[in-house]
Amino acid sequence: MEIKQLTMTKEQILNDLKEIMKPYTENEAIIDTLEMDTVIMEKMPVDSVDLVEIVLDIEEKYSIQIEDNIVPELKTPAKIVEVIMGKIA
Amino acid sequence: MNNRRVVITGLGVVAPNGIGLKDFEASLRAGRSGIEHDDELEKLDFRCHVSAKPPIDEELRKSLCAKYKLVKLKTNGLLYGVHAGVEAWSDAGLDDLKEKTDEPLWNMGCIFGCGAMSIDSCDYAVPHIRGGDVRRISTRLLLEAMNSSAASYLTSLIPFGNKVSSNSTACSTGTEALIHGFDQIRLGRADVMLTGSCETDGAIIWGVFDSLRVLESGHNDNPKAASRPFSSKTRALIPGSGAGALVLESLEHAQKRGARIYAEVLAGTQNSGGQVNGGSKTAPNKMGMLRCVQNAMQEANISGKDIDLISGHLTGTMADPIEVEVWKEALQLEKEEFPVINSIKSHIGHCIGAAGSIESVACVLQMQNSFAHSNMNIEPVHENILNSIPRSSIVEACMEKEINCVIKANFGFGDINTCVVLKKWK
């Protein structure tokens, strides 16, 4: 039960993440193909400014603060979800 | 010097009296003013309570921002510039080149100017910075605040590989952008250049103009009558905003692809009055203005008799009679031979950095569709103007007229002058 709930939460966060990312990409269809282990920069043509902007949006959405030294590690949705869950736990 | 012929093949406009070519031309023909009462300026105790802004409501703004990926946009000027640029590109029949490949369009570039790009975003940024919350400022602001932001965003939509740049010479900005694009093509450095300019709106950009007492305050209760080029009942200008864009192309390239050609650019000249002999940071030296216009006529190899329409800078200030004297002296015609003259500023105020581009689009539309738009609110015409030219030259009501050659000038703060000569393509 606990594992299922955790999985659902991860999926919910992934969906939130997709919604946050949509305005920043020219091809929104790509967003729907994102998997947990997708390397975001390889799949989505977003620039460095957009990446920072996405981090700001995540911080605002979950009322958290992501440390600067962690930002370079946020390469996949899985890593982002992990950081978010660690912050909101 | 390589001297290739340069033509205009695309137009785009976001003006206070119309979004897009169709609405803009309809408003020009109908004499529909884009000047409205401005609640914000009144609330903030400006002297001037009227302004001219493109009619973009929240819903349209939202959809345009989504279309152009202008996420969290904090300035209007950039939106105006991008929208006008995209319309011009499409109007030129070049939409198929928007498809991105790995190869940039090496022979095509963009020069898109602005007077004070994104200055209105200070409203958002300053409280964050001064409040010690710099960490949460939208980083998009950096991309919006660059003077080259319109050119940069347009390149994200159209993969230009030639010169991509911006320019800024106050009220001369728009015409200067056209001249830069013209030079780039005639020198053989590019085949196609998207040129234009934009300006934002609101209290932040217009505050200093109000403080400088160059904004009209005598017609706050009657906005449509507030902008009065040619009239002696005028002291100051009406602030405006928007964008204009023109696709310039080498004649050879345009003909090769079978493009619709509006007009040929015969000349484009720029100089400065050096801020001497009456010129200053805010006023033009008449010698400089005259020389700029004369140089354009010489470069175009035309005389005064060849000109069918003068599109003046004519802001509705005390400088109008001086400008008309310049036209009179430059054209060297008998009074009754003087061509018709108009200024769009009675319709849309002074759009500062965007003025030259919007006005150039208007010039091409008037040539293409054979009409000369009206000058509104000219009464009583300044007596010094009537000493220079006949009253009949000042177009009072929109008139159907074959126009083959237009000369257009803008004179900007910094004593910077620009002039272009355009000829209808037949």
Short mmCIF file of C-alpha atoms in Angstrom, two decimals:
data_model
loop_
_atom_site.label_atom_id
_atom_site.label_comp_id
_atom_site.label_asym_id
_atom_site.label_seq_id
_atom_site.Cartn_x
_atom_site.Cartn_y
_atom_site.Cartn_z
CA MET A 1 0.00 0.00 0.00
CA GLU A 2 2.74 2.38 1.00
CA ILE A 3 4.73 1.53 -2.16
CA LYS A 4 1.64 2.10 -4.36
CA GLN A 5 0.99 5.46 -2.76
CA LEU A 6 4.60 6.45 -3.31
CA THR A 7 4.37 5.44 -6.99
CA MET A 8 1.23 7.49 -7.48
CA THR A 9 2.92 10.47 -5.91
CA LYS A 10 5.85 10.12 -8.25
CA GLU A 11 3.50 9.96 -11.22
CA GLN A 12 1.66 13.01 -10.00
CA ILE A 13 4.90 14.92 -9.65
CA LEU A 14 5.95 13.80 -13.14
CA ASN A 15 2.67 15.09 -14.51
CA ASP A 16 3.18 18.38 -12.69
CA LEU A 17 6.66 18.53 -14.14
CA LYS A 18 5.34 18.05 -17.66
CA GLU A 19 2.87 20.88 -17.19
CA ILE A 20 5.64 23.13 -15.88
CA MET A 21 7.88 22.34 -18.85
CA LYS A 22 5.29 22.71 -21.61
CA PRO A 23 5.48 26.48 -22.10
CA TYR A 24 9.23 26.28 -22.61
CA THR A 25 9.36 23.88 -25.53
CA GLU A 26 8.50 24.47 -29.16
CA ASN A 27 7.15 20.95 -29.46
CA GLU A 28 4.73 20.18 -26.66
CA ALA A 29 4.19 16.65 -27.98
CA ILE A 30 7.70 15.78 -26.85
CA ILE A 31 6.67 16.49 -23.28
CA ASP A 32 4.17 13.67 -23.34
CA THR A 33 6.91 11.19 -24.26
CA LEU A 34 9.05 12.03 -21.23
CA GLU A 35 9.82 9.00 -19.09
CA MET A 36 11.38 8.98 -15.65
CA ASP A 37 14.82 8.13 -17.04
CA THR A 38 14.71 10.48 -20.04
CA VAL A 39 17.69 12.83 -20.19
CA ILE A 40 15.73 16.07 -20.55
CA MET A 41 18.29 18.11 -22.48
CA GLU A 42 18.68 15.32 -25.04
CA LYS A 43 14.96 15.17 -25.69
CA MET A 44 13.87 18.79 -25.32
CA PRO A 45 15.50 21.73 -27.12
CA VAL A 46 15.45 24.10 -24.14
CA ASP A 47 18.23 26.52 -23.33
CA SER A 48 20.02 27.15 -20.05
CA VAL A 49 17.76 30.08 -19.16
CA ASP A 50 14.70 27.87 -19.54
CA LEU A 51 16.23 25.23 -17.30
CA VAL A 52 16.74 27.76 -14.52
CA GLU A 53 13.24 29.03 -15.11
CA ILE A 54 11.85 25.51 -14.77
CA VAL A 55 13.69 25.15 -11.44
CA LEU A 56 12.12 28.43 -10.27
CA ASP A 57 8.69 27.17 -11.28
CA ILE A 58 9.25 23.91 -9.39
CA GLU A 59 10.32 25.85 -6.30
CA GLU A 60 7.18 27.96 -6.50
CA LYS A 61 4.88 25.01 -7.17
CA TYR A 62 6.07 23.03 -4.15
CA SER A 63 7.16 25.94 -1.94
CA ILE A 64 10.65 24.53 -1.71
CA GLN A 65 14.15 25.79 -2.36
CA ILE A 66 16.54 23.77 -4.48
CA GLU A 67 20.18 24.41 -3.64
CA ASP A 68 22.36 25.72 -6.45
CA ASN A 69 24.77 22.77 -6.21
CA ILE A 70 21.94 20.32 -6.88
CA VAL A 71 20.67 22.04 -10.04
CA PRO A 72 23.33 20.54 -12.36
CA GLU A 73 22.22 17.07 -11.21
CA LEU A 74 18.62 17.59 -12.35
CA LYS A 75 19.08 15.86 -15.68
CA THR A 76 16.17 13.41 -15.60
CA PRO A 77 12.59 13.57 -14.32
CA ALA A 78 13.51 10.79 -11.90
CA LYS A 79 16.20 12.94 -10.28
CA ILE A 80 13.91 15.96 -10.14
CA VAL A 81 11.13 13.90 -8.59
CA GLU A 82 13.59 12.48 -6.06
CA VAL A 83 14.72 15.96 -5.03
CA ILE A 84 11.16 17.24 -4.78
CA MET A 85 10.02 14.28 -2.71
CA GLY A 86 12.98 14.71 -0.43
CA LYS A 87 12.02 18.33 0.13
CA ILE A 88 8.30 17.88 0.69
CA ALA A 89 8.58 14.75 2.80
CA MET B 1 31.03 49.17 -53.99
CA ASN B 2 28.55 46.49 -54.85
CA ASN B 3 25.24 48.25 -55.47
CA ARG B 4 22.53 45.68 -55.83
CA ARG B 5 18.92 46.77 -56.15
CA VAL B 6 16.83 46.22 -53.03
CA VAL B 7 13.08 45.70 -52.91
CA ILE B 8 10.41 45.34 -50.22
CA THR B 9 8.52 42.06 -50.32
CA GLY B 10 6.87 41.77 -46.92
CA LEU B 11 5.18 43.98 -44.34
CA GLY B 12 3.96 43.55 -40.78
CA VAL B 13 2.50 45.95 -38.25
CA VAL B 14 1.23 46.20 -34.70
CA ALA B 15 -0.06 49.74 -34.40
CA PRO B 16 -2.33 51.61 -31.99
CA ASN B 17 -4.96 51.85 -34.75
CA GLY B 18 -4.69 48.29 -36.03
CA ILE B 19 -3.08 44.89 -35.59
CA GLY B 20 -2.02 43.50 -38.95
CA LEU B 21 -1.92 45.05 -42.40
CA LYS B 22 -5.64 44.77 -43.13
CA ASP B 23 -6.83 46.52 -39.97
CA PHE B 24 -4.03 49.07 -40.13
CA GLU B 25 -4.85 50.09 -43.70
CA ALA B 26 -8.58 50.22 -42.96
CA SER B 27 -7.89 52.54 -40.02
CA LEU B 28 -5.58 54.73 -42.07
CA ARG B 29 -8.21 55.09 -44.77
CA ALA B 30 -11.02 55.76 -42.27
CA GLY B 31 -8.97 58.16 -40.17
CA ARG B 32 -9.58 55.96 -37.14
CA SER B 33 -7.51 57.26 -34.26
CA GLY B 34 -5.70 54.86 -31.95
CA ILE B 35 -5.35 57.48 -29.24
CA GLU B 36 -7.31 56.82 -26.05
CA HIS B 37 -7.63 58.08 -22.51
CA ASP B 38 -5.00 56.40 -20.30
CA ASP B 39 -6.28 55.69 -16.79
CA GLU B 40 -2.86 54.70 -15.52
CA LEU B 41 -1.25 58.00 -16.50
CA GLU B 42 -4.07 59.98 -14.89
CA LYS B 43 -3.90 57.90 -11.71
CA LEU B 44 -0.18 58.53 -11.48
CA ASP B 45 -0.72 62.27 -11.86
CA PHE B 46 0.97 62.63 -15.24
CA ARG B 47 0.35 65.89 -17.03
CA CYS B 48 -0.68 63.86 -20.08
CA HIS B 49 -3.65 61.48 -19.66
CA VAL B 50 -3.81 60.10 -23.19
CA SER B 51 -1.75 57.56 -25.11
CA ALA B 52 -1.79 55.29 -28.13
CA LYS B 53 -1.33 51.56 -27.57
CA PRO B 54 -2.04 48.58 -29.84
CA PRO B 55 -5.48 47.13 -29.04
CA ILE B 56 -4.31 43.83 -27.57
CA ASP B 57 -6.54 42.56 -24.77
CA GLU B 58 -5.49 40.02 -22.15
CA GLU B 59 -6.89 37.07 -24.07
CA LEU B 60 -5.07 37.95 -27.30
CA ARG B 61 -1.89 38.71 -25.37
CA LYS B 62 -2.03 35.31 -23.73
CA SER B 63 -2.52 33.47 -27.00
CA LEU B 64 0.26 35.41 -28.76
CA CYS B 65 2.65 34.79 -25.88
CA ALA B 66 1.89 31.07 -26.05
CA LYS B 67 2.33 31.06 -29.84
CA TYR B 68 5.76 32.72 -29.69
CA LYS B 69 6.89 31.04 -26.46
CA LEU B 70 7.17 34.40 -24.73
CA VAL B 71 6.89 32.78 -21.32
CA LYS B 72 6.30 35.09 -18.35
CA LEU B 73 6.62 38.12 -20.60
CA LYS B 74 7.19 41.31 -18.62
CA THR B 75 7.22 43.78 -21.51
CA ASN B 76 4.81 44.60 -24.32
CA GLY B 77 7.35 45.95 -26.82
CA LEU B 78 8.91 42.57 -27.46
CA LEU B 79 5.53 41.01 -28.19
CA TYR B 80 4.71 43.79 -30.65
CA GLY B 81 8.05 43.34 -32.41
CA VAL B 82 7.85 39.58 -32.71
CA HIS B 83 4.26 39.66 -33.96
CA ALA B 84 5.02 42.31 -36.60
CA GLY B 85 8.16 40.47 -37.70
CA VAL B 86 6.34 37.16 -38.09
CA GLU B 87 3.56 38.84 -40.09
CA ALA B 88 6.10 40.47 -42.43
CA TRP B 89 7.90 37.17 -42.97
CA SER B 90 4.64 35.43 -43.77
CA ASP B 91 3.51 38.32 -46.00
CA ALA B 92 6.72 37.88 -47.99
CA GLY B 93 5.77 34.27 -48.66
CA LEU B 94 8.74 32.91 -46.75
CA ASP B 95 6.89 30.79 -44.18
CA ASP B 96 8.34 27.57 -45.57
CA LEU B 97 11.79 28.73 -44.43
CA LYS B 98 10.65 28.71 -40.79
CA GLU B 99 11.08 24.96 -40.71
CA LYS B 100 14.27 24.40 -38.79
CA THR B 101 17.07 22.33 -40.22
CA ASP B 102 20.65 21.96 -39.04
CA GLU B 103 21.69 24.63 -41.53
CA PRO B 104 20.94 28.29 -40.70
CA LEU B 105 19.70 30.62 -43.44
CA TRP B 106 23.15 32.03 -44.15
CA ASN B 107 21.92 34.55 -46.72
CA MET B 108 19.15 35.95 -44.53
CA GLY B 109 19.33 38.14 -41.44
CA CYS B 110 17.40 40.40 -39.13
CA ILE B 111 17.88 43.91 -37.77
CA PHE B 112 15.22 44.87 -35.27
CA GLY B 113 15.63 48.02 -33.24
CA CYS B 114 14.08 49.57 -30.17
CA GLY B 115 14.27 52.82 -28.24
CA ALA B 116 14.23 51.47 -24.69
CA MET B 117 13.70 47.73 -24.82
CA SER B 118 11.84 46.26 -21.84
CA ILE B 119 12.22 49.35 -19.69
CA ASP B 120 8.70 48.61 -18.43
CA SER B 121 9.97 45.36 -16.89
CA CYS B 122 11.56 47.52 -14.16
CA ASP B 123 8.11 47.43 -12.56
CA TYR B 124 8.67 43.73 -11.94
CA ALA B 125 12.42 43.54 -11.41
CA VAL B 126 13.21 46.45 -9.12
CA PRO B 127 11.04 45.37 -6.14
CA HIS B 128 12.60 41.89 -6.32
CA ILE B 129 16.14 43.26 -6.44
CA ARG B 130 15.70 45.99 -3.83
CA GLY B 131 13.74 43.58 -1.64
CA GLY B 132 16.65 41.17 -1.46
CA ASP B 133 14.80 38.56 -3.52
CA VAL B 134 17.08 38.50 -6.54
CA ARG B 135 17.15 34.71 -6.43
CA ARG B 136 13.56 34.51 -7.63
CA ILE B 137 13.70 36.94 -10.53
CA SER B 138 12.59 35.31 -13.75
CA THR B 139 15.73 34.66 -15.76
CA ARG B 140 13.66 35.24 -18.88
CA LEU B 141 14.02 38.91 -18.05
CA LEU B 142 17.57 38.79 -19.33
CA LEU B 143 16.42 37.62 -22.74
CA GLU B 144 13.72 40.31 -22.83
CA ALA B 145 15.87 43.18 -21.64
CA MET B 146 18.62 42.83 -24.24
CA ASN B 147 18.19 45.53 -26.86
CA SER B 148 18.56 42.73 -29.39
CA SER B 149 15.74 40.69 -27.84
CA ALA B 150 13.27 41.10 -30.72
CA ALA B 151 15.95 40.02 -33.22
CA SER B 152 16.89 37.16 -30.92
CA TYR B 153 13.33 35.90 -30.45
CA LEU B 154 12.64 36.24 -34.17
CA THR B 155 15.72 34.12 -34.82
CA SER B 156 14.28 31.46 -32.52
CA LEU B 157 11.29 31.36 -34.89
CA ILE B 158 13.14 31.89 -38.21
CA PRO B 159 16.68 30.44 -38.33
CA PHE B 160 18.56 33.49 -39.61
CA GLY B 161 22.21 32.82 -40.33
CA ASN B 162 23.27 36.25 -41.61
CA LYS B 163 23.58 39.44 -39.59
CA VAL B 164 21.25 39.43 -36.57
CA SER B 165 21.34 42.68 -34.66
CA SER B 166 19.47 45.59 -33.16
CA ASN B 167 19.84 49.32 -33.42
CA SER B 168 18.76 52.26 -31.32
CA THR B 169 18.62 55.92 -32.33
CA ALA B 170 15.50 57.12 -30.52
CA CYS B 171 12.86 58.34 -32.99
CA SER B 172 15.07 57.45 -35.96
CA THR B 173 15.37 53.80 -34.92
CA GLY B 174 12.82 52.33 -37.32
CA THR B 175 14.07 54.08 -40.42
CA GLU B 176 17.64 53.35 -39.40
CA ALA B 177 16.87 49.61 -39.17
CA LEU B 178 15.53 49.76 -42.71
CA ILE B 179 18.68 51.56 -43.85
CA HIS B 180 20.93 48.98 -42.17
CA GLY B 181 19.07 46.17 -43.89
CA PHE B 182 19.19 48.03 -47.20
CA ASP B 183 22.97 48.45 -46.90
CA GLN B 184 23.48 44.80 -45.97
CA ILE B 185 21.73 43.68 -49.14
CA ARG B 186 23.02 46.27 -51.57
CA LEU B 187 26.56 45.53 -50.47
CA GLY B 188 25.98 41.91 -51.38
CA ARG B 189 26.30 40.62 -47.84
CA ALA B 190 22.77 39.20 -47.61
CA ASP B 191 19.87 38.36 -49.90
CA VAL B 192 17.02 38.90 -47.44
CA MET B 193 16.84 41.05 -44.30
CA LEU B 194 13.89 41.28 -41.93
CA THR B 195 14.04 44.84 -40.59
CA GLY B 196 11.88 46.70 -38.13
CA SER B 197 11.55 48.21 -34.71
CA CYS B 198 9.32 48.15 -31.68
CA GLU B 199 8.57 50.19 -28.59
CA THR B 200 6.81 49.37 -25.37
CA ASP B 201 4.29 51.41 -23.44
CA GLY B 202 3.19 52.51 -19.99
CA ALA B 203 4.13 54.83 -17.17
CA ILE B 204 7.74 53.69 -16.85
CA ILE B 205 8.78 54.55 -20.41
CA TRP B 206 6.62 57.67 -20.68
CA GLY B 207 7.29 59.13 -17.24
CA VAL B 208 10.44 60.96 -18.21
CA PHE B 209 8.81 62.30 -21.37
CA ASP B 210 6.08 63.75 -19.17
CA SER B 211 8.65 65.22 -16.83
CA LEU B 212 10.43 66.70 -19.82
CA ARG B 213 7.10 68.39 -20.68
CA VAL B 214 7.09 67.01 -24.21
CA LEU B 215 3.77 65.16 -23.77
CA GLU B 216 0.57 67.00 -24.66
CA SER B 217 -1.61 67.85 -21.66
CA GLY B 218 -4.12 70.22 -23.19
CA HIS B 219 -6.46 67.59 -24.61
CA ASN B 220 -6.87 65.13 -21.75
CA ASP B 221 -10.65 65.31 -22.11
CA ASN B 222 -10.56 64.79 -25.88
CA PRO B 223 -7.96 62.14 -26.80
CA LYS B 224 -8.84 62.00 -30.50
CA ALA B 225 -7.97 65.69 -30.84
CA ALA B 226 -4.76 65.48 -28.83
CA SER B 227 -2.18 64.80 -31.55
CA ARG B 228 -1.96 67.80 -33.86
CA PRO B 229 0.89 67.88 -36.39
CA PHE B 230 0.85 71.04 -38.56
CA SER B 231 -1.37 72.88 -36.08
CA SER B 232 -0.40 75.98 -34.15
CA LYS B 233 -2.54 74.65 -31.29
CA THR B 234 0.06 72.13 -30.29
CA ARG B 235 2.92 72.08 -27.90
CA ALA B 236 3.75 68.48 -27.42
CA LEU B 237 3.38 64.92 -28.64
CA ILE B 238 1.22 61.95 -27.70
CA PRO B 239 3.09 58.85 -26.52
CA GLY B 240 2.54 55.69 -28.53
CA SER B 241 3.80 52.15 -28.86
CA GLY B 242 3.83 49.26 -31.32
CA ALA B 243 6.02 47.78 -34.02
CA GLY B 244 6.53 47.72 -37.75
CA ALA B 245 8.47 45.27 -39.91
CA LEU B 246 9.60 45.12 -43.52
CA VAL B 247 11.20 42.28 -45.44
CA LEU B 248 13.92 43.64 -47.71
CA GLU B 249 15.31 41.50 -50.48
CA SER B 250 17.70 41.78 -53.37
CA LEU B 251 15.76 42.28 -56.58
CA GLU B 252 17.49 39.28 -58.08
CA HIS B 253 16.52 37.00 -55.18
CA ALA B 254 12.92 38.25 -55.14
CA GLN B 255 12.47 37.77 -58.87
CA LYS B 256 14.09 34.34 -58.81
CA ARG B 257 11.57 33.05 -56.28
CA GLY B 258 8.66 34.88 -57.92
CA ALA B 259 7.96 37.07 -54.91
CA ARG B 260 5.34 39.80 -54.87
CA ILE B 261 7.30 43.07 -54.86
CA TYR B 262 5.78 46.13 -53.22
CA ALA B 263 8.44 48.75 -53.80
CA GLU B 264 12.09 49.44 -54.41
CA VAL B 265 14.29 51.18 -51.87
CA LEU B 266 16.05 53.84 -53.92
CA ALA B 267 17.99 55.47 -51.11
CA GLY B 268 18.66 55.40 -47.40
CA THR B 269 20.72 58.10 -45.71
CA GLN B 270 21.62 58.93 -42.16
CA ASN B 271 23.56 61.74 -40.54
CA SER B 272 23.78 63.86 -37.44
CA GLY B 273 23.52 67.60 -37.01
CA GLY B 274 26.38 67.33 -34.54
CA GLN B 275 24.33 69.02 -31.82
CA VAL B 276 25.57 72.39 -33.04
CA ASN B 277 23.85 75.37 -34.68
CA GLY B 278 20.56 74.84 -32.83
CA GLY B 279 20.92 71.08 -32.60
CA SER B 280 21.08 69.46 -29.18
CA LYS B 281 20.44 66.15 -27.46
CA THR B 282 16.73 66.81 -27.95
CA ALA B 283 16.51 69.11 -30.97
CA PRO B 284 17.68 68.72 -34.53
CA ASN B 285 20.05 71.06 -36.29
CA LYS B 286 18.16 72.18 -39.39
CA MET B 287 21.34 71.98 -41.47
CA GLY B 288 21.66 68.29 -40.63
CA MET B 289 18.03 67.55 -41.46
CA LEU B 290 18.31 69.32 -44.79
CA ARG B 291 21.55 67.61 -45.70
CA CYS B 292 20.10 64.20 -44.85
CA VAL B 293 17.08 64.73 -47.11
CA GLN B 294 19.20 66.21 -49.91
CA ASN B 295 21.61 63.29 -49.72
CA ALA B 296 18.71 60.84 -50.00
CA MET B 297 17.35 62.62 -53.07
CA GLN B 298 20.81 62.64 -54.63
CA GLU B 299 21.35 58.97 -53.86
CA ALA B 300 17.96 58.11 -55.36
CA ASN B 301 18.74 60.33 -58.35
CA ILE B 302 15.43 62.17 -58.07
CA SER B 303 14.34 65.79 -57.99
CA GLY B 304 11.48 67.36 -56.06
CA LYS B 305 9.14 66.89 -59.00
CA ASP B 306 9.52 63.11 -58.79
CA ILE B 307 8.10 62.96 -55.27
CA ASP B 308 4.40 62.15 -54.92
CA LEU B 309 4.19 61.95 -51.13
CA ILE B 310 6.24 63.18 -48.19
CA SER B 311 5.87 61.10 -45.03
CA GLY B 312 7.12 63.52 -42.42
CA HIS B 313 8.43 63.01 -38.94
CA LEU B 314 6.05 65.83 -37.85
CA THR B 315 5.33 65.05 -34.23
CA GLY B 316 2.88 67.81 -33.39
CA THR B 317 5.46 69.96 -31.64
CA MET B 318 7.07 73.34 -32.23
CA ALA B 319 9.55 71.56 -34.51
CA ASP B 320 6.91 70.98 -37.21
CA PRO B 321 7.35 74.37 -38.95
CA ILE B 322 11.13 73.84 -39.01
CA GLU B 323 10.71 70.43 -40.58
CA VAL B 324 8.36 71.76 -43.25
CA GLU B 325 10.94 74.43 -44.07
CA VAL B 326 13.45 71.63 -44.56
CA TRP B 327 11.18 69.82 -47.00
CA LYS B 328 10.52 73.08 -48.87
CA GLU B 329 14.22 73.84 -49.21
CA ALA B 330 15.19 70.29 -50.10
CA LEU B 331 12.62 69.80 -52.83
CA GLN B 332 13.36 73.15 -54.51
CA LEU B 333 9.87 73.49 -55.95
CA GLU B 334 7.59 76.45 -56.46
CA LYS B 335 5.02 76.63 -53.68
CA GLU B 336 2.16 75.39 -55.87
CA GLU B 337 4.25 72.45 -57.10
CA PHE B 338 4.77 71.07 -53.61
CA PRO B 339 3.59 67.43 -53.27
CA VAL B 340 1.17 66.15 -50.65
CA ILE B 341 2.53 65.62 -47.17
CA ASN B 342 1.21 63.63 -44.22
CA SER B 343 2.11 62.44 -40.76
CA ILE B 344 0.58 59.37 -39.21
CA LYS B 345 1.13 60.79 -35.73
CA SER B 346 -2.29 62.45 -35.66
CA HIS B 347 -3.68 58.89 -35.87
CA ILE B 348 -1.34 56.98 -33.56
CA GLY B 349 0.77 59.46 -31.62
CA HIS B 350 4.52 59.16 -31.58
CA CYS B 351 5.59 55.54 -31.25
CA ILE B 352 9.20 56.60 -30.57
CA GLY B 353 11.54 53.78 -31.65
CA ALA B 354 8.74 52.06 -33.55
CA ALA B 355 7.66 55.21 -35.40
CA GLY B 356 9.90 54.87 -38.45
CA SER B 357 8.95 51.25 -39.07
CA ILE B 358 5.21 51.74 -38.66
CA GLU B 359 5.37 54.83 -40.87
CA SER B 360 7.41 53.00 -43.52
CA VAL B 361 4.80 50.24 -43.61
CA ALA B 362 2.15 52.95 -44.05
CA CYS B 363 4.17 54.48 -46.90
CA VAL B 364 4.34 51.18 -48.76
CA LEU B 365 0.62 50.50 -48.25
CA GLN B 366 -0.24 53.97 -49.58
CA MET B 367 1.88 53.34 -52.69
CA GLN B 368 0.60 49.83 -53.19
CA ASN B 369 -3.06 50.76 -52.84
CA SER B 370 -2.96 54.30 -54.24
CA PHE B 371 -4.11 56.52 -51.41
CA ALA B 372 -2.77 59.20 -49.08
CA HIS B 373 -4.04 59.05 -45.51
CA SER B 374 -5.36 62.11 -43.72
CA ASN B 375 -3.75 64.50 -41.29
CA MET B 376 -6.24 64.96 -38.49
CA ASN B 377 -6.54 67.94 -36.14
CA ILE B 378 -4.53 70.36 -38.29
CA GLU B 379 -6.62 73.43 -37.44
CA PRO B 380 -5.40 76.08 -37.20
CA VAL B 381 -2.45 75.32 -39.46
CA HIS B 382 0.69 77.01 -38.19
CA GLU B 383 1.27 80.21 -40.16
CA ASN B 384 4.95 79.47 -40.71
CA ILE B 385 3.97 76.20 -42.35
CA LEU B 386 1.57 78.00 -44.67
CA ASN B 387 4.38 80.39 -45.55
CA SER B 388 6.36 77.39 -46.83
CA ILE B 389 3.80 75.17 -48.52
CA PRO B 390 0.24 75.46 -49.81
CA ARG B 391 -2.53 74.32 -47.52
CA SER B 392 -3.74 71.94 -50.24
CA SER B 393 -0.56 69.90 -49.81
CA ILE B 394 -1.57 68.98 -46.26
CA VAL B 395 -3.89 66.02 -46.78
CA GLU B 396 -7.02 66.73 -44.74
CA ALA B 397 -9.19 63.82 -45.82
CA CYS B 398 -7.93 60.49 -47.07
CA MET B 399 -7.55 60.76 -50.84
CA GLU B 400 -7.29 58.25 -53.64
CA LYS B 401 -4.03 59.05 -55.37
CA GLU B 402 -1.49 57.27 -57.53
CA ILE B 403 1.75 57.38 -55.56
CA ASN B 404 4.89 56.21 -57.27
CA CYS B 405 7.56 57.79 -55.11
CA VAL B 406 7.60 58.47 -51.37
CA ILE B 407 10.26 60.23 -49.38
CA LYS B 408 10.17 59.56 -45.65
CA ALA B 409 12.26 60.94 -42.83
CA ASN B 410 12.61 60.65 -39.09
CA PHE B 411 14.56 63.01 -36.86
CA GLY B 412 15.55 61.60 -33.49
CA PHE B 413 16.82 62.71 -30.10
CA GLY B 414 20.58 62.92 -30.25
CA ASP B 415 20.24 65.08 -33.40
CA ILE B 416 20.16 61.94 -35.55
CA ASN B 417 18.47 62.10 -38.94
CA THR B 418 17.31 59.36 -41.29
CA CYS B 419 15.68 59.49 -44.70
CA VAL B 420 14.59 56.87 -47.22
CA VAL B 421 13.20 57.07 -50.74
CA LEU B 422 10.81 54.34 -51.85
CA LYS B 423 9.47 53.74 -55.36
CA LYS B 424 6.40 51.72 -56.24
CA TRP B 425 7.24 48.52 -58.10
CA LYS B 426 5.60 48.16 -61.49
#
